[in-house]
PDB file of C-alpha atoms in Angstrom:
ATOM      1  CA  MET A 124      38.989  -9.076  47.286  1.00 44.00           C
ATOM      2  CA  THR A 125      42.183 -11.169  46.340  1.00 46.00           C
ATOM      3  CA  GLY A 126      44.793  -8.481  47.696  1.00 56.00           C
ATOM      4  CA  MET A 127      46.622  -7.478  44.778  1.00 71.00           C
ATOM      5  CA  ASP A 128      45.792  -5.754  41.417  1.00 89.00           C
ATOM      6  CA  LEU A 129      44.989  -8.375  38.793  1.00 95.00           C
ATOM      7  CA  GLY A 130      44.301  -5.930  35.908  1.00 95.00           C
ATOM      8  CA  LEU A 131      40.585  -6.678  35.615  1.00 97.00           C
ATOM      9  CA  ALA A 132      39.099  -3.617  35.821  1.00 96.00           C
ATOM     10  CA  GLY A 133      36.930  -2.616  32.546  1.00 95.00           C
ATOM     11  CA  ARG A 134      37.088  -6.216  31.212  1.00 96.00           C
ATOM     12  CA  ALA A 135      33.890  -7.943  30.553  1.00 97.00           C
ATOM     13  CA  PHE A 136      33.357 -11.791  31.302  1.00 98.00           C
ATOM     14  CA  VAL A 137      30.341 -14.034  31.295  1.00 98.00           C
ATOM     15  CA  VAL A 138      29.792 -16.393  34.324  1.00 98.00           C
ATOM     16  CA  THR A 139      27.501 -19.583  33.380  1.00 97.00           C
ATOM     17  CA  GLY A 140      26.509 -20.906  36.669  1.00 94.00           C
ATOM     18  CA  GLY A 141      26.334 -17.444  38.011  1.00 94.00           C
ATOM     19  CA  SER A 142      23.740 -17.704  40.306  1.00 93.00           C
ATOM     20  CA  ARG A 143      24.923 -19.902  42.847  1.00 92.00           C
ATOM     21  CA  GLY A 144      27.606 -21.572  44.570  1.00 93.00           C
ATOM     22  CA  LEU A 145      31.224 -21.433  42.705  1.00 95.00           C
ATOM     23  CA  GLY A 146      29.727 -19.330  39.906  1.00 96.00           C
ATOM     24  CA  LEU A 147      28.307 -16.636  42.185  1.00 96.00           C
ATOM     25  CA  ALA A 148      31.644 -16.372  44.222  1.00 96.00           C
ATOM     26  CA  ALA A 149      33.883 -15.897  41.370  1.00 97.00           C
ATOM     27  CA  ALA A 150      31.356 -13.407  39.846  1.00 97.00           C
ATOM     28  CA  TYR A 151      31.546 -11.612  43.101  1.00 97.00           C
ATOM     29  CA  THR A 152      35.446 -11.449  43.239  1.00 97.00           C
ATOM     30  CA  LEU A 153      35.222 -10.338  39.523  1.00 97.00           C
ATOM     31  CA  LEU A 154      33.123  -7.816  40.425  1.00 97.00           C
ATOM     32  CA  GLU A 155      35.036  -6.555  43.408  1.00 96.00           C
ATOM     33  CA  GLU A 156      38.376  -6.522  40.818  1.00 96.00           C
ATOM     34  CA  GLY A 157      36.401  -3.930  38.857  1.00 96.00           C
ATOM     35  CA  ALA A 158      35.298  -6.275  36.229  1.00 97.00           C
ATOM     36  CA  GLN A 159      31.640  -6.443  34.222  1.00 97.00           C
ATOM     37  CA  VAL A 160      30.129  -9.696  34.514  1.00 97.00           C
ATOM     38  CA  VAL A 161      26.926 -11.126  32.867  1.00 97.00           C
ATOM     39  CA  ILE A 162      25.814 -14.000  35.357  1.00 97.00           C
ATOM     40  CA  ALA A 163      24.138 -16.738  33.569  1.00 96.00           C
ATOM     41  CA  GLY A 164      21.775 -19.330  35.114  1.00 94.00           C
ATOM     42  CA  ARG A 165      18.296 -21.455  34.186  1.00 92.00           C
ATOM     43  CA  ASP A 166      16.006 -19.906  36.766  1.00 91.00           C
ATOM     44  CA  GLU A 167      14.948 -16.146  36.644  1.00 93.00           C
ATOM     45  CA  GLU A 168      14.437 -16.171  40.395  1.00 93.00           C
ATOM     46  CA  SER A 169      17.884 -17.516  41.421  1.00 93.00           C
ATOM     47  CA  LEU A 170      19.513 -15.108  38.950  1.00 95.00           C
ATOM     48  CA  ALA A 171      17.608 -11.882  40.384  1.00 95.00           C
ATOM     49  CA  GLU A 172      18.503 -12.993  43.932  1.00 95.00           C
ATOM     50  CA  ALA A 173      22.029 -13.292  42.718  1.00 95.00           C
ATOM     51  CA  THR A 174      21.898  -9.831  41.088  1.00 95.00           C
ATOM     52  CA  HIS A 175      20.840  -8.261  44.132  1.00 94.00           C
ATOM     53  CA  ALA A 176      23.116 -10.169  46.159  1.00 94.00           C
ATOM     54  CA  LEU A 177      26.335  -9.150  44.082  1.00 95.00           C
ATOM     55  CA  GLY A 178      25.589  -4.999  44.003  1.00 91.00           C
ATOM     56  CA  HIS A 179      27.971  -3.255  41.821  1.00 87.00           C
ATOM     57  CA  SER A 180      24.905  -1.861  39.979  1.00 85.00           C
ATOM     58  CA  GLY A 181      25.889  -0.869  36.522  1.00 91.00           C
ATOM     59  CA  GLN A 182      28.683  -3.754  36.507  1.00 95.00           C
ATOM     60  CA  VAL A 183      26.612  -7.008  36.294  1.00 96.00           C
ATOM     61  CA  VAL A 184      23.531  -8.133  34.454  1.00 95.00           C
ATOM     62  CA  ALA A 185      21.712 -11.281  34.520  1.00 96.00           C
ATOM     63  CA  LEU A 186      20.675 -13.619  31.676  1.00 96.00           C
ATOM     64  CA  ALA A 187      18.493 -16.434  31.944  1.00 96.00           C
ATOM     65  CA  ALA A 188      20.072 -19.101  29.925  1.00 94.00           C
ATOM     66  CA  ASP A 189      20.234 -22.974  29.476  1.00 93.00           C
ATOM     67  CA  LEU A 190      23.626 -24.066  28.414  1.00 93.00           C
ATOM     68  CA  ALA A 191      21.697 -27.361  27.169  1.00 92.00           C
ATOM     69  CA  ASP A 192      20.022 -25.180  24.675  1.00 94.00           C
ATOM     70  CA  PRO A 193      22.133 -24.654  21.247  1.00 94.00           C
ATOM     71  CA  SER A 194      21.193 -20.584  21.141  1.00 95.00           C
ATOM     72  CA  ALA A 195      22.240 -19.843  24.442  1.00 96.00           C
ATOM     73  CA  ALA A 196      25.717 -19.480  23.725  1.00 96.00           C
ATOM     74  CA  GLU A 197      25.012 -16.813  20.942  1.00 96.00           C
ATOM     75  CA  ARG A 198      22.436 -14.974  23.045  1.00 96.00           C
ATOM     76  CA  LEU A 199      25.073 -14.830  26.040  1.00 96.00           C
ATOM     77  CA  VAL A 200      27.988 -13.259  23.721  1.00 96.00           C
ATOM     78  CA  ALA A 201      25.307 -10.835  22.450  1.00 96.00           C
ATOM     79  CA  GLY A 202      24.162  -9.674  25.691  1.00 95.00           C
ATOM     80  CA  ALA A 203      27.627  -8.995  27.022  1.00 96.00           C
ATOM     81  CA  VAL A 204      28.498  -7.051  23.894  1.00 95.00           C
ATOM     82  CA  ALA A 205      25.090  -5.097  24.262  1.00 95.00           C
ATOM     83  CA  ARG A 206      25.588  -4.426  27.565  1.00 95.00           C
ATOM     84  CA  PHE A 207      29.267  -3.830  28.408  1.00 96.00           C
ATOM     85  CA  GLY A 208      30.643  -3.330  24.333  1.00 94.00           C
ATOM     86  CA  ARG A 209      33.001  -5.955  24.797  1.00 94.00           C
ATOM     87  CA  ILE A 210      33.951  -9.476  26.017  1.00 96.00           C
ATOM     88  CA  ASP A 211      37.019 -10.674  27.269  1.00 96.00           C
ATOM     89  CA  GLY A 212      36.511 -13.932  28.461  1.00 97.00           C
ATOM     90  CA  ALA A 213      33.995 -16.104  30.741  1.00 98.00           C
ATOM     91  CA  LEU A 214      34.284 -18.686  33.457  1.00 98.00           C
ATOM     92  CA  LEU A 215      32.028 -21.830  32.346  1.00 98.00           C
ATOM     93  CA  SER A 216      30.204 -23.475  35.392  1.00 93.00           C
ATOM     94  CA  VAL A 217      27.422 -25.504  34.985  1.00 88.00           C
ATOM     95  CA  GLY A 218      25.888 -27.818  37.921  1.00 80.00           C
ATOM     96  CA  GLY A 219      27.197 -30.940  38.372  1.00 81.00           C
ATOM     97  CA  PRO A 220      25.480 -33.933  36.776  1.00 87.00           C
ATOM     98  CA  PRO A 221      23.405 -36.663  38.332  1.00 88.00           C
ATOM     99  CA  PRO A 222      24.624 -38.991  40.889  1.00 89.00           C
ATOM    100  CA  GLY A 223      24.742 -42.420  40.040  1.00 93.00           C
ATOM    101  CA  THR A 224      26.888 -45.522  39.201  1.00 95.00           C
ATOM    102  CA  ALA A 225      27.903 -46.882  35.695  1.00 95.00           C
ATOM    103  CA  LEU A 226      25.419 -49.514  35.988  1.00 96.00           C
ATOM    104  CA  THR A 227      22.375 -47.191  37.261  1.00 96.00           C
ATOM    105  CA  VAL A 228      22.456 -44.335  35.102  1.00 95.00           C
ATOM    106  CA  THR A 229      19.880 -44.093  32.033  1.00 96.00           C
ATOM    107  CA  ASP A 230      20.732 -43.598  28.806  1.00 96.00           C
ATOM    108  CA  GLU A 231      18.540 -40.357  28.749  1.00 96.00           C
ATOM    109  CA  ALA A 232      20.758 -39.409  31.872  1.00 95.00           C
ATOM    110  CA  TRP A 233      23.908 -39.383  29.967  1.00 96.00           C
ATOM    111  CA  ARG A 234      22.572 -37.792  26.977  1.00 95.00           C
ATOM    112  CA  SER A 235      20.860 -34.543  29.291  1.00 95.00           C
ATOM    113  CA  SER A 236      24.210 -34.726  30.642  1.00 95.00           C
ATOM    114  CA  PHE A 237      26.290 -34.715  27.763  1.00 96.00           C
ATOM    115  CA  GLU A 238      24.257 -31.604  26.257  1.00 95.00           C
ATOM    116  CA  SER A 239      24.697 -29.473  29.549  1.00 93.00           C
ATOM    117  CA  VAL A 240      27.874 -30.252  31.006  1.00 94.00           C
ATOM    118  CA  PHE A 241      29.951 -30.793  27.721  1.00 96.00           C
ATOM    119  CA  LEU A 242      28.686 -29.650  24.824  1.00 96.00           C
ATOM    120  CA  GLY A 243      27.022 -26.298  26.537  1.00 95.00           C
ATOM    121  CA  PRO A 244      30.401 -25.164  28.001  1.00 96.00           C
ATOM    122  CA  LEU A 245      32.051 -25.788  24.655  1.00 97.00           C
ATOM    123  CA  ARG A 246      29.659 -23.967  22.723  1.00 97.00           C
ATOM    124  CA  VAL A 247      29.578 -20.914  24.730  1.00 97.00           C
ATOM    125  CA  ALA A 248      33.685 -21.120  24.421  1.00 97.00           C
ATOM    126  CA  ARG A 249      33.449 -21.327  20.615  1.00 97.00           C
ATOM    127  CA  ALA A 250      30.902 -18.229  20.443  1.00 96.00           C
ATOM    128  CA  ILE A 251      33.156 -16.159  22.638  1.00 96.00           C
ATOM    129  CA  SER A 252      36.563 -16.917  21.414  1.00 95.00           C
ATOM    130  CA  ALA A 253      35.007 -16.217  17.792  1.00 94.00           C
ATOM    131  CA  ALA A 254      33.682 -13.028  19.348  1.00 93.00           C
ATOM    132  CA  ILE A 255      37.191 -11.995  20.959  1.00 91.00           C
ATOM    133  CA  THR A 256      39.157 -12.743  17.627  1.00 81.00           C
ATOM    134  CA  SER A 257      37.023 -11.209  15.155  1.00 73.00           C
ATOM    135  CA  ASP A 258      37.623  -8.045  16.764  1.00 58.00           C
ATOM    136  CA  PRO A 259      41.004  -7.931  18.324  1.00 51.00           C
ATOM    137  CA  ALA A 260      40.956  -4.465  18.996  1.00 51.00           C
ATOM    138  CA  ALA A 261      38.053  -5.119  21.699  1.00 49.00           C
ATOM    139  CA  LEU A 262      40.750  -6.618  23.826  1.00 45.00           C
ATOM    140  CA  THR A 263      42.803  -3.301  23.877  1.00 43.00           C
ATOM    141  CA  GLY A 264      46.023  -4.905  23.458  1.00 43.00           C
ATOM    142  CA  THR A 265      45.601  -7.828  25.824  1.00 55.00           C
ATOM    143  CA  GLU A 266      44.571 -11.468  25.520  1.00 81.00           C
ATOM    144  CA  GLY A 267      41.057 -13.533  26.155  1.00 95.00           C
ATOM    145  CA  SER A 268      40.808 -16.100  28.967  1.00 97.00           C
ATOM    146  CA  LEU A 269      38.199 -19.125  29.007  1.00 98.00           C
ATOM    147  CA  VAL A 270      38.175 -20.795  32.384  1.00 98.00           C
ATOM    148  CA  PHE A 271      36.281 -24.351  32.295  1.00 98.00           C
ATOM    149  CA  VAL A 272      35.104 -25.330  35.848  1.00 97.00           C
ATOM    150  CA  LEU A 273      35.963 -29.005  35.904  1.00 96.00           C
ATOM    151  CA  SER A 274      36.126 -31.690  38.539  1.00 93.00           C
ATOM    152  CA  SER A 275      38.678 -33.621  40.233  1.00 92.00           C
ATOM    153  CA  SER A 276      37.463 -36.704  38.589  1.00 91.00           C
ATOM    154  CA  VAL A 277      39.660 -35.592  35.874  1.00 94.00           C
ATOM    155  CA  ARG A 278      42.421 -36.954  37.516  1.00 93.00           C
ATOM    156  CA  ASN A 279      40.632 -39.593  40.305  1.00 91.00           C
ATOM    157  CA  PRO A 280      37.324 -41.126  40.155  1.00 92.00           C
ATOM    158  CA  ILE A 281      34.862 -40.151  42.576  1.00 89.00           C
ATOM    159  CA  ALA A 282      32.369 -43.214  43.647  1.00 88.00           C
ATOM    160  CA  GLY A 283      28.545 -42.702  42.707  1.00 89.00           C
ATOM    161  CA  LEU A 284      29.216 -39.776  40.297  1.00 91.00           C
ATOM    162  CA  SER A 285      30.109 -41.795  37.340  1.00 95.00           C
ATOM    163  CA  VAL A 286      28.417 -39.266  34.660  1.00 95.00           C
ATOM    164  CA  SER A 287      31.248 -36.694  36.308  1.00 94.00           C
ATOM    165  CA  ASN A 288      33.890 -39.176  35.887  1.00 94.00           C
ATOM    166  CA  GLY A 289      33.251 -40.260  32.385  1.00 96.00           C
ATOM    167  CA  LEU A 290      32.491 -36.571  30.726  1.00 96.00           C
ATOM    168  CA  ARG A 291      34.967 -34.625  32.990  1.00 96.00           C
ATOM    169  CA  PRO A 292      38.241 -35.928  31.969  1.00 95.00           C
ATOM    170  CA  GLY A 293      36.758 -35.810  27.961  1.00 96.00           C
ATOM    171  CA  LEU A 294      36.232 -32.211  28.212  1.00 96.00           C
ATOM    172  CA  ALA A 295      39.642 -31.409  30.284  1.00 96.00           C
ATOM    173  CA  MET A 296      41.334 -32.724  26.644  1.00 97.00           C
ATOM    174  CA  VAL A 297      39.051 -30.586  24.875  1.00 97.00           C
ATOM    175  CA  VAL A 298      40.551 -27.493  26.831  1.00 98.00           C
ATOM    176  CA  LYS A 299      44.019 -28.407  25.764  1.00 97.00           C
ATOM    177  CA  ASP A 300      42.778 -28.866  22.234  1.00 98.00           C
ATOM    178  CA  LEU A 301      41.543 -25.181  22.370  1.00 98.00           C
ATOM    179  CA  ALA A 302      44.396 -23.976  24.170  1.00 97.00           C
ATOM    180  CA  ASP A 303      46.414 -25.346  21.267  1.00 97.00           C
ATOM    181  CA  GLU A 304      44.242 -23.791  18.745  1.00 96.00           C
ATOM    182  CA  LEU A 305      43.213 -20.458  20.397  1.00 96.00           C
ATOM    183  CA  GLY A 306      46.897 -19.515  21.929  1.00 95.00           C
ATOM    184  CA  PRO A 307      48.055 -18.056  18.619  1.00 93.00           C
ATOM    185  CA  ARG A 308      44.997 -16.002  18.195  1.00 93.00           C
ATOM    186  CA  GLY A 309      45.515 -14.574  21.605  1.00 93.00           C
ATOM    187  CA  VAL A 310      43.091 -16.417  23.745  1.00 96.00           C
ATOM    188  CA  ARG A 311      44.067 -18.409  26.563  1.00 97.00           C
ATOM    189  CA  VAL A 312      42.109 -21.714  27.774  1.00 98.00           C
ATOM    190  CA  ASN A 313      42.228 -23.450  31.132  1.00 98.00           C
ATOM    191  CA  GLY A 314      40.603 -25.855  33.402  1.00 98.00           C
ATOM    192  CA  MET A 315      40.028 -25.672  36.999  1.00 98.00           C
ATOM    193  CA  LEU A 316      39.644 -28.980  39.045  1.00 96.00           C
ATOM    194  CA  PRO A 317      37.776 -27.973  42.246  1.00 95.00           C
ATOM    195  CA  GLY A 318      37.620 -30.527  45.383  1.00 92.00           C
ATOM    196  CA  ARG A 319      35.535 -30.638  48.297  1.00 92.00           C
ATOM    197  CA  LEU A 320      34.571 -27.046  48.751  1.00 93.00           C
ATOM    198  CA  ALA A 321      31.662 -25.611  50.829  1.00 88.00           C
ATOM    199  CA  THR A 322      28.869 -25.343  48.567  1.00 88.00           C
ATOM    200  CA  ASP A 323      25.178 -26.680  48.943  1.00 85.00           C
ATOM    201  CA  ARG A 324      25.918 -29.304  46.410  1.00 84.00           C
ATOM    202  CA  THR A 325      29.021 -30.775  47.903  1.00 85.00           C
ATOM    203  CA  PHE A 326      26.552 -30.929  51.539  1.00 87.00           C
ATOM    204  CA  ALA A 327      24.147 -32.333  49.573  1.00 85.00           C
ATOM    205  CA  ILE A 328      26.617 -35.169  47.895  1.00 82.00           C
ATOM    206  CA  ASP A 329      27.705 -36.095  51.587  1.00 83.00           C
ATOM    207  CA  ALA A 330      23.931 -35.886  52.707  1.00 87.00           C
ATOM    208  CA  ARG A 331      23.660 -39.101  50.517  1.00 82.00           C
ATOM    209  CA  VAL A 332      26.022 -41.166  52.173  1.00 81.00           C
ATOM    210  CA  GLY A 333      25.248 -40.256  55.876  1.00 84.00           C
ATOM    211  CA  SER A 334      25.272 -37.050  58.332  1.00 88.00           C
ATOM    212  CA  PRO A 335      26.510 -34.567  56.537  1.00 83.00           C
ATOM    213  CA  ASP A 336      28.834 -33.403  59.644  1.00 87.00           C
ATOM    214  CA  MET A 337      30.247 -37.017  60.290  1.00 90.00           C
ATOM    215  CA  VAL A 338      30.524 -37.312  56.400  1.00 90.00           C
ATOM    216  CA  ARG A 339      32.511 -33.971  56.425  1.00 91.00           C
ATOM    217  CA  ARG A 340      34.912 -34.692  59.083  1.00 92.00           C
ATOM    218  CA  ARG A 341      35.553 -38.232  57.833  1.00 91.00           C
ATOM    219  CA  ASN A 342      36.597 -36.564  53.917  1.00 89.00           C
ATOM    220  CA  GLU A 343      38.668 -33.825  56.002  1.00 93.00           C
ATOM    221  CA  VAL A 344      40.613 -36.123  57.102  1.00 91.00           C
ATOM    222  CA  ALA A 345      41.807 -37.199  53.756  1.00 91.00           C
ATOM    223  CA  ILE A 346      42.708 -33.398  52.846  1.00 94.00           C
ATOM    224  CA  PRO A 347      46.110 -32.344  53.684  1.00 95.00           C
ATOM    225  CA  LEU A 348      45.308 -28.602  54.658  1.00 96.00           C
ATOM    226  CA  GLY A 349      42.704 -30.540  56.793  1.00 95.00           C
ATOM    227  CA  ARG A 350      39.042 -28.542  55.560  1.00 95.00           C
ATOM    228  CA  TYR A 351      36.729 -28.165  53.034  1.00 95.00           C
ATOM    229  CA  GLY A 352      37.430 -25.141  50.969  1.00 94.00           C
ATOM    230  CA  GLU A 353      35.581 -21.959  50.862  1.00 96.00           C
ATOM    231  CA  PRO A 354      33.849 -20.678  47.473  1.00 95.00           C
ATOM    232  CA  ALA A 355      35.906 -17.372  48.020  1.00 96.00           C
ATOM    233  CA  GLU A 356      39.499 -19.363  47.712  1.00 97.00           C
ATOM    234  CA  PHE A 357      38.152 -21.022  44.208  1.00 97.00           C
ATOM    235  CA  ALA A 358      36.903 -17.405  43.433  1.00 97.00           C
ATOM    236  CA  ALA A 359      40.375 -15.789  43.975  1.00 97.00           C
ATOM    237  CA  ALA A 360      41.842 -19.036  41.810  1.00 97.00           C
ATOM    238  CA  ALA A 361      39.555 -18.567  38.968  1.00 98.00           C
ATOM    239  CA  ALA A 362      40.101 -14.680  39.078  1.00 98.00           C
ATOM    240  CA  PHE A 363      43.620 -15.160  38.641  1.00 98.00           C
ATOM    241  CA  LEU A 364      43.341 -17.366  35.822  1.00 98.00           C
ATOM    242  CA  LEU A 365      40.776 -15.098  33.931  1.00 98.00           C
ATOM    243  CA  SER A 366      43.416 -12.072  34.683  1.00 97.00           C
ATOM    244  CA  PRO A 367      46.163 -10.727  32.419  1.00 95.00           C
ATOM    245  CA  VAL A 368      48.431 -11.762  35.487  1.00 95.00           C
ATOM    246  CA  SER A 369      48.155 -15.383  34.450  1.00 96.00           C
ATOM    247  CA  SER A 370      49.256 -14.515  30.982  1.00 95.00           C
ATOM    248  CA  TYR A 371      51.636 -17.281  30.422  1.00 95.00           C
ATOM    249  CA  VAL A 372      49.428 -19.660  31.880  1.00 97.00           C
ATOM    250  CA  THR A 373      46.943 -22.226  29.088  1.00 97.00           C
ATOM    251  CA  GLY A 374      46.491 -25.384  28.732  1.00 97.00           C
ATOM    252  CA  SER A 375      46.631 -26.279  32.407  1.00 97.00           C
ATOM    253  CA  MET A 376      44.693 -27.998  35.085  1.00 97.00           C
ATOM    254  CA  LEU A 377      44.635 -26.123  38.526  1.00 97.00           C
ATOM    255  CA  ALA A 378      43.466 -28.254  41.244  1.00 96.00           C
ATOM    256  CA  VAL A 379      41.453 -26.236  44.081  1.00 96.00           C
ATOM    257  CA  ASP A 380      41.426 -29.228  46.222  1.00 94.00           C
ATOM    258  CA  GLY A 381      43.344 -28.758  49.557  1.00 96.00           C
ATOM    259  CA  GLY A 382      45.728 -30.977  48.109  1.00 95.00           C
ATOM    260  CA  SER A 383      43.615 -34.200  48.198  1.00 93.00           C
ATOM    261  CA  THR A 384      44.034 -35.069  44.623  1.00 91.00           C
ATOM    262  CA  ARG A 385      47.250 -37.576  44.700  1.00 86.00           C
ATOM    263  CA  SER A 386      48.014 -37.768  41.286  1.00 85.00           C
ATOM    264  CA  ILE A 387      50.498 -35.247  39.463  1.00 82.00           C
TER     265      ILE A 387
END
């Protein structure tokens, strides 16, 4: 629970990457706030487990979708409207691209990552914004909200994650473009820049360079708050950006990193 009324009750959101990690945490927070949620992911078994873990029967539906598939975006919008009769926005999260340096990542890895990490969320954003603006009455007088989950690599490169370093900053600029284009139509668009959060992916990245516990302690020294963040802390920030409480926030990049990003 976030401890305040975010005005999310009755609204409907798509959460991609919603079967695990940050997406799952965000879906739970949205449901706790009274929202209705479509969680999307590639693996049906993981989606079934996530749906069971989330509870809130009647407020959540799971749809298997690979964002690299051009048809996925329209299916997610159709699923939300069919189940809940409306759509108010989305949290656009995808699994992190494969590790590697600029000299070692293959052309195929770059191409497939571009489809899933860059084009996939953009397609969903276009489809949802079109659905919102084609029927403004569906919003009952309030705006829609799209939130892209990016990475701290938007501002600082992360060693060994060259694909993220290459694609995320470009998508951040697209977020700014979308905010300009969709603002007059009542749709806000923002990005989130998660740092080191206690997810399976973070621990897997840590394990590549040594003992996970030792790597974590070393990393925490460089974080002003002195610890990894919890997925629930990220989820609270995501719910805020999706909610009408943040009604004058668009085109922004919100770092959720314990202060570790050194640039402005």
